[in-house]
Short mmCIF file of the C-alpha atoms (twelve columns), coordinates in Angstrom:
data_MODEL
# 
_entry.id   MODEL 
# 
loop_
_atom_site.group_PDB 
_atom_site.id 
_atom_site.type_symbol 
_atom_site.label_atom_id 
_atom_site.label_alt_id 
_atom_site.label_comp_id 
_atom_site.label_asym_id 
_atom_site.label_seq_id 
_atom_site.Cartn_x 
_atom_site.Cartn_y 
_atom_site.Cartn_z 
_atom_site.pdbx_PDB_model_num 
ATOM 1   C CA . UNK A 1   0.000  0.000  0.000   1 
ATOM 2   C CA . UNK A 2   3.036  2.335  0.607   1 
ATOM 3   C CA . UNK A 3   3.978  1.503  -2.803  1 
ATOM 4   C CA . UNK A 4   1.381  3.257  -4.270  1 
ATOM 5   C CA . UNK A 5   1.211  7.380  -3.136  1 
ATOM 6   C CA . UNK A 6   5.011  7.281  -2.921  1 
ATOM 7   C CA . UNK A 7   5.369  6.157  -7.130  1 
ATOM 8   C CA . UNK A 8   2.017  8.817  -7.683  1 
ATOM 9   C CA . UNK A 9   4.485  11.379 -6.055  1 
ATOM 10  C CA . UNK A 10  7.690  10.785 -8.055  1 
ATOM 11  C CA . UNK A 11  5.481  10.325 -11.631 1 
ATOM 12  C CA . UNK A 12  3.991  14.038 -10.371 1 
ATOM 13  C CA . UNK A 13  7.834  15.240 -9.774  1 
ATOM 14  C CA . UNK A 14  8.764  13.888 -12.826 1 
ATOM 15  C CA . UNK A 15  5.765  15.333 -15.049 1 
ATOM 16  C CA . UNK A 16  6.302  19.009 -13.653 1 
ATOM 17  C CA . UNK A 17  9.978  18.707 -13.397 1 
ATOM 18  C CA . UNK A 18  9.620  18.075 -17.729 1 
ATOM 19  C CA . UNK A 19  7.330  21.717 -17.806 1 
ATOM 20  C CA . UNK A 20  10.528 23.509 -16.587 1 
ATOM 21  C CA . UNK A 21  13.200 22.332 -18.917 1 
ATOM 22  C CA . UNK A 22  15.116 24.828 -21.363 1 
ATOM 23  C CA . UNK A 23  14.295 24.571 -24.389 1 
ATOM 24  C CA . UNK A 24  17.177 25.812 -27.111 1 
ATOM 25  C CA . UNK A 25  16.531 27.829 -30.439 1 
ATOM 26  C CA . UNK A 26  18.787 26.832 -32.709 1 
ATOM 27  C CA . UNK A 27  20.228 29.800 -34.445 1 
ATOM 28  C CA . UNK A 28  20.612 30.473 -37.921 1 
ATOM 29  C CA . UNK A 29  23.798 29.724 -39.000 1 
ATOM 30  C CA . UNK A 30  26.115 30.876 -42.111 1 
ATOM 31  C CA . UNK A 31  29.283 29.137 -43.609 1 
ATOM 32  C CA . UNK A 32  31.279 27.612 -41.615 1 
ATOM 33  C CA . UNK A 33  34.027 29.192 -43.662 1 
ATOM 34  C CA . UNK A 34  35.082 31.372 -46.288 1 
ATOM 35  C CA . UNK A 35  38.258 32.124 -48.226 1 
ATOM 36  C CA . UNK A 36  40.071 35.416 -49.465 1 
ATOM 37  C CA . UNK A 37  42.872 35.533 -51.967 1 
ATOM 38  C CA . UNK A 38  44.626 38.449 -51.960 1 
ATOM 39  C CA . UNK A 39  47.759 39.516 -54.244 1 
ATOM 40  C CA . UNK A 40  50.218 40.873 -52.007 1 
ATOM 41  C CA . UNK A 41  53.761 42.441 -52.649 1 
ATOM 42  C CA . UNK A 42  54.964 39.312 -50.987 1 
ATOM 43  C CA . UNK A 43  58.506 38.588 -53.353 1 
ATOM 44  C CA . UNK A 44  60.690 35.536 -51.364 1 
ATOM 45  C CA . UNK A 45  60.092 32.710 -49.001 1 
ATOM 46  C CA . UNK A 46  60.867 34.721 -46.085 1 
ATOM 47  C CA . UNK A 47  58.054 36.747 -46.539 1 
ATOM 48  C CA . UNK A 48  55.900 33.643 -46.760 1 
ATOM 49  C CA . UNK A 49  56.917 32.584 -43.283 1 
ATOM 50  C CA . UNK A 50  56.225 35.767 -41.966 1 
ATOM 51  C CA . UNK A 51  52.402 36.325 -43.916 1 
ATOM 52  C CA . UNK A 52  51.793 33.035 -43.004 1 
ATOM 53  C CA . UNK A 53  52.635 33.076 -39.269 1 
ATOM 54  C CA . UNK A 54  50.793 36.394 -39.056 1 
ATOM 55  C CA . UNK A 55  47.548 35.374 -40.440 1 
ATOM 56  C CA . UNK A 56  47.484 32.562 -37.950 1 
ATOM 57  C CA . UNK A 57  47.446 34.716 -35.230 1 
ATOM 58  C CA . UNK A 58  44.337 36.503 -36.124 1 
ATOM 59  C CA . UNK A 59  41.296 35.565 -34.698 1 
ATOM 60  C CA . UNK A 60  39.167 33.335 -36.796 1 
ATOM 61  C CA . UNK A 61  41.850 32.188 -39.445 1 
ATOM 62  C CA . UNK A 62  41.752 28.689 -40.118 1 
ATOM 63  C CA . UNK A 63  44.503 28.667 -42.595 1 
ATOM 64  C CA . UNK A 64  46.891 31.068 -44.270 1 
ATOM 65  C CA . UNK A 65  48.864 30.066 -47.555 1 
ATOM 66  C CA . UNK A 66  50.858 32.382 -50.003 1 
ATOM 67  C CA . UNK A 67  51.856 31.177 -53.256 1 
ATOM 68  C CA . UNK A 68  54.899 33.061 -53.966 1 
ATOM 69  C CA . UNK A 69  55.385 33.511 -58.103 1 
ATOM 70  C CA . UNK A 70  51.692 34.371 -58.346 1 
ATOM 71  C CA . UNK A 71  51.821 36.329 -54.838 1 
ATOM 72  C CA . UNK A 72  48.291 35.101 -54.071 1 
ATOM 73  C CA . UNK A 73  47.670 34.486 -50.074 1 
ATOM 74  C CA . UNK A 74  44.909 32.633 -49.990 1 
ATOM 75  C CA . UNK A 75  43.129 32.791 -46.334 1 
ATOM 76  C CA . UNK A 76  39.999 30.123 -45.268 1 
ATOM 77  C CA . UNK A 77  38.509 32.166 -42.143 1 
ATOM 78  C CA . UNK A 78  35.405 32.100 -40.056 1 
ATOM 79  C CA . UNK A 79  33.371 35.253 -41.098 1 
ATOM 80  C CA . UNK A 80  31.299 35.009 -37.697 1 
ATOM 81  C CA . UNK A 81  34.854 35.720 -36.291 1 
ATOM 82  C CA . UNK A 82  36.810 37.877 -39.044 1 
ATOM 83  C CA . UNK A 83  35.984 39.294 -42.098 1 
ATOM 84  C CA . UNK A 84  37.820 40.486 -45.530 1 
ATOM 85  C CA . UNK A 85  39.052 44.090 -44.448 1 
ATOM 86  C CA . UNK A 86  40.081 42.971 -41.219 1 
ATOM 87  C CA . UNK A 87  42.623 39.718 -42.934 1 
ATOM 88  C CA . UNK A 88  43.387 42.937 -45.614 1 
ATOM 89  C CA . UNK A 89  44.520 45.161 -42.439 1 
ATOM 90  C CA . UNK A 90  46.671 41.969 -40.554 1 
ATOM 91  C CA . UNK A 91  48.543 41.938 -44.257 1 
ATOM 92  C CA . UNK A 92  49.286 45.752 -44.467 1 
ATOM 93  C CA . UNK A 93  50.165 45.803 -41.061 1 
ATOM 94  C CA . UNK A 94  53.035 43.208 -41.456 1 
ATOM 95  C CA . UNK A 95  54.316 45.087 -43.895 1 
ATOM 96  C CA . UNK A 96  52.967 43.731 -47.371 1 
ATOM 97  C CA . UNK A 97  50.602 45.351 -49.742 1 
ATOM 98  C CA . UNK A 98  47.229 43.527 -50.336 1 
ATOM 99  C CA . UNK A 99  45.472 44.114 -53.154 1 
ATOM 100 C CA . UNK A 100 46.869 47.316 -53.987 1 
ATOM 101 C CA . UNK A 101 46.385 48.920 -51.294 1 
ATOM 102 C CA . UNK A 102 49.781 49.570 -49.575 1 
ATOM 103 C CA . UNK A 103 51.407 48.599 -46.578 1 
ATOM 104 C CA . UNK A 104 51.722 50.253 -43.230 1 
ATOM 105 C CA . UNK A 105 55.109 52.416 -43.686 1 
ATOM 106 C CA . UNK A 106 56.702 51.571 -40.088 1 
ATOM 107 C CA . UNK A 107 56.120 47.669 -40.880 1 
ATOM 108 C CA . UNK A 108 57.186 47.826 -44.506 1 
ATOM 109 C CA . UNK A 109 60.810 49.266 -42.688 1 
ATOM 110 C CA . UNK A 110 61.155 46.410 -40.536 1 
ATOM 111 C CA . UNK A 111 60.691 43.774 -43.523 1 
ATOM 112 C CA . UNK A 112 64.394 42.675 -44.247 1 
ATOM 113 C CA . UNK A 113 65.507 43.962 -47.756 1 
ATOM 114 C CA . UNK A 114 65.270 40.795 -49.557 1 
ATOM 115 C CA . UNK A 115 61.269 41.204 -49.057 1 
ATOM 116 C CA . UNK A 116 61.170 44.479 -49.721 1 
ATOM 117 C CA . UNK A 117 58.817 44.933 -52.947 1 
ATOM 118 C CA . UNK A 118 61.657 46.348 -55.030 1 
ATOM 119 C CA . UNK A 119 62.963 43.337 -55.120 1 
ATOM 120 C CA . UNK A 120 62.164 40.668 -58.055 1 
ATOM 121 C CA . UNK A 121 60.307 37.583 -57.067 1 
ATOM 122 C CA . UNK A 122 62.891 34.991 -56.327 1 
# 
């Protein structure tokens, strides 16, 4: 007889515990990722290390690679992270044009002369 009220009680917790649970909206998402190619005044190998290793420390790049006879970086990024004119802005600012438009002055001085854009692609 005990049985009874005490399994009427937990079936009640259990029922009205089930009316308070969260429930989640699942948000609309975009692309998981994008990519942006960008022709840069990027001339040896040294300057690949250093595009490369720069683009990986801004937030949302997944990837970084320059090609360096076209001088194409190509950059897969999240755009709920990043977006184009930011990963344009990280390139200037190490010192390389992108896409024409030029590079930060006081980080163009600090490249080492053999990736300065005088210089031939080698």
């Amino acid at each position: 007889m005990k049985f009874f009220p005490s399994f009427l009680l937990s079936c009640l917790l259990l029922i009205s515990s089930g009316a308070f649970a969260q429930t989640t909206k699942s948000k609309a998402k975009g692309p998981a990722t994008a990519t942006l190619q960008l022709k840069t005044s990027a001339v040896c190998d040294m300057c690949k290390a250093r595009l490369e290793k720069a683009m990986a420390y801004e937030k949302g790049v997944q990837q970084a690679t320059l090609d360096v006879p076209s001088q194409m970086l190509t950059v897969t990024f999240r755009p709920d992270k990043t977006n184009a004119a930011a990963l344009t802005s990280a390139v200037q600012k190490t010192g390389y044009d992108a896409n024409g438009q030029l590079a930060d002055d006081k980080a163009y001085e600090r490249l080492p002369e053999c990736c300065k854009k005088t210089n031939d692609v080698h």
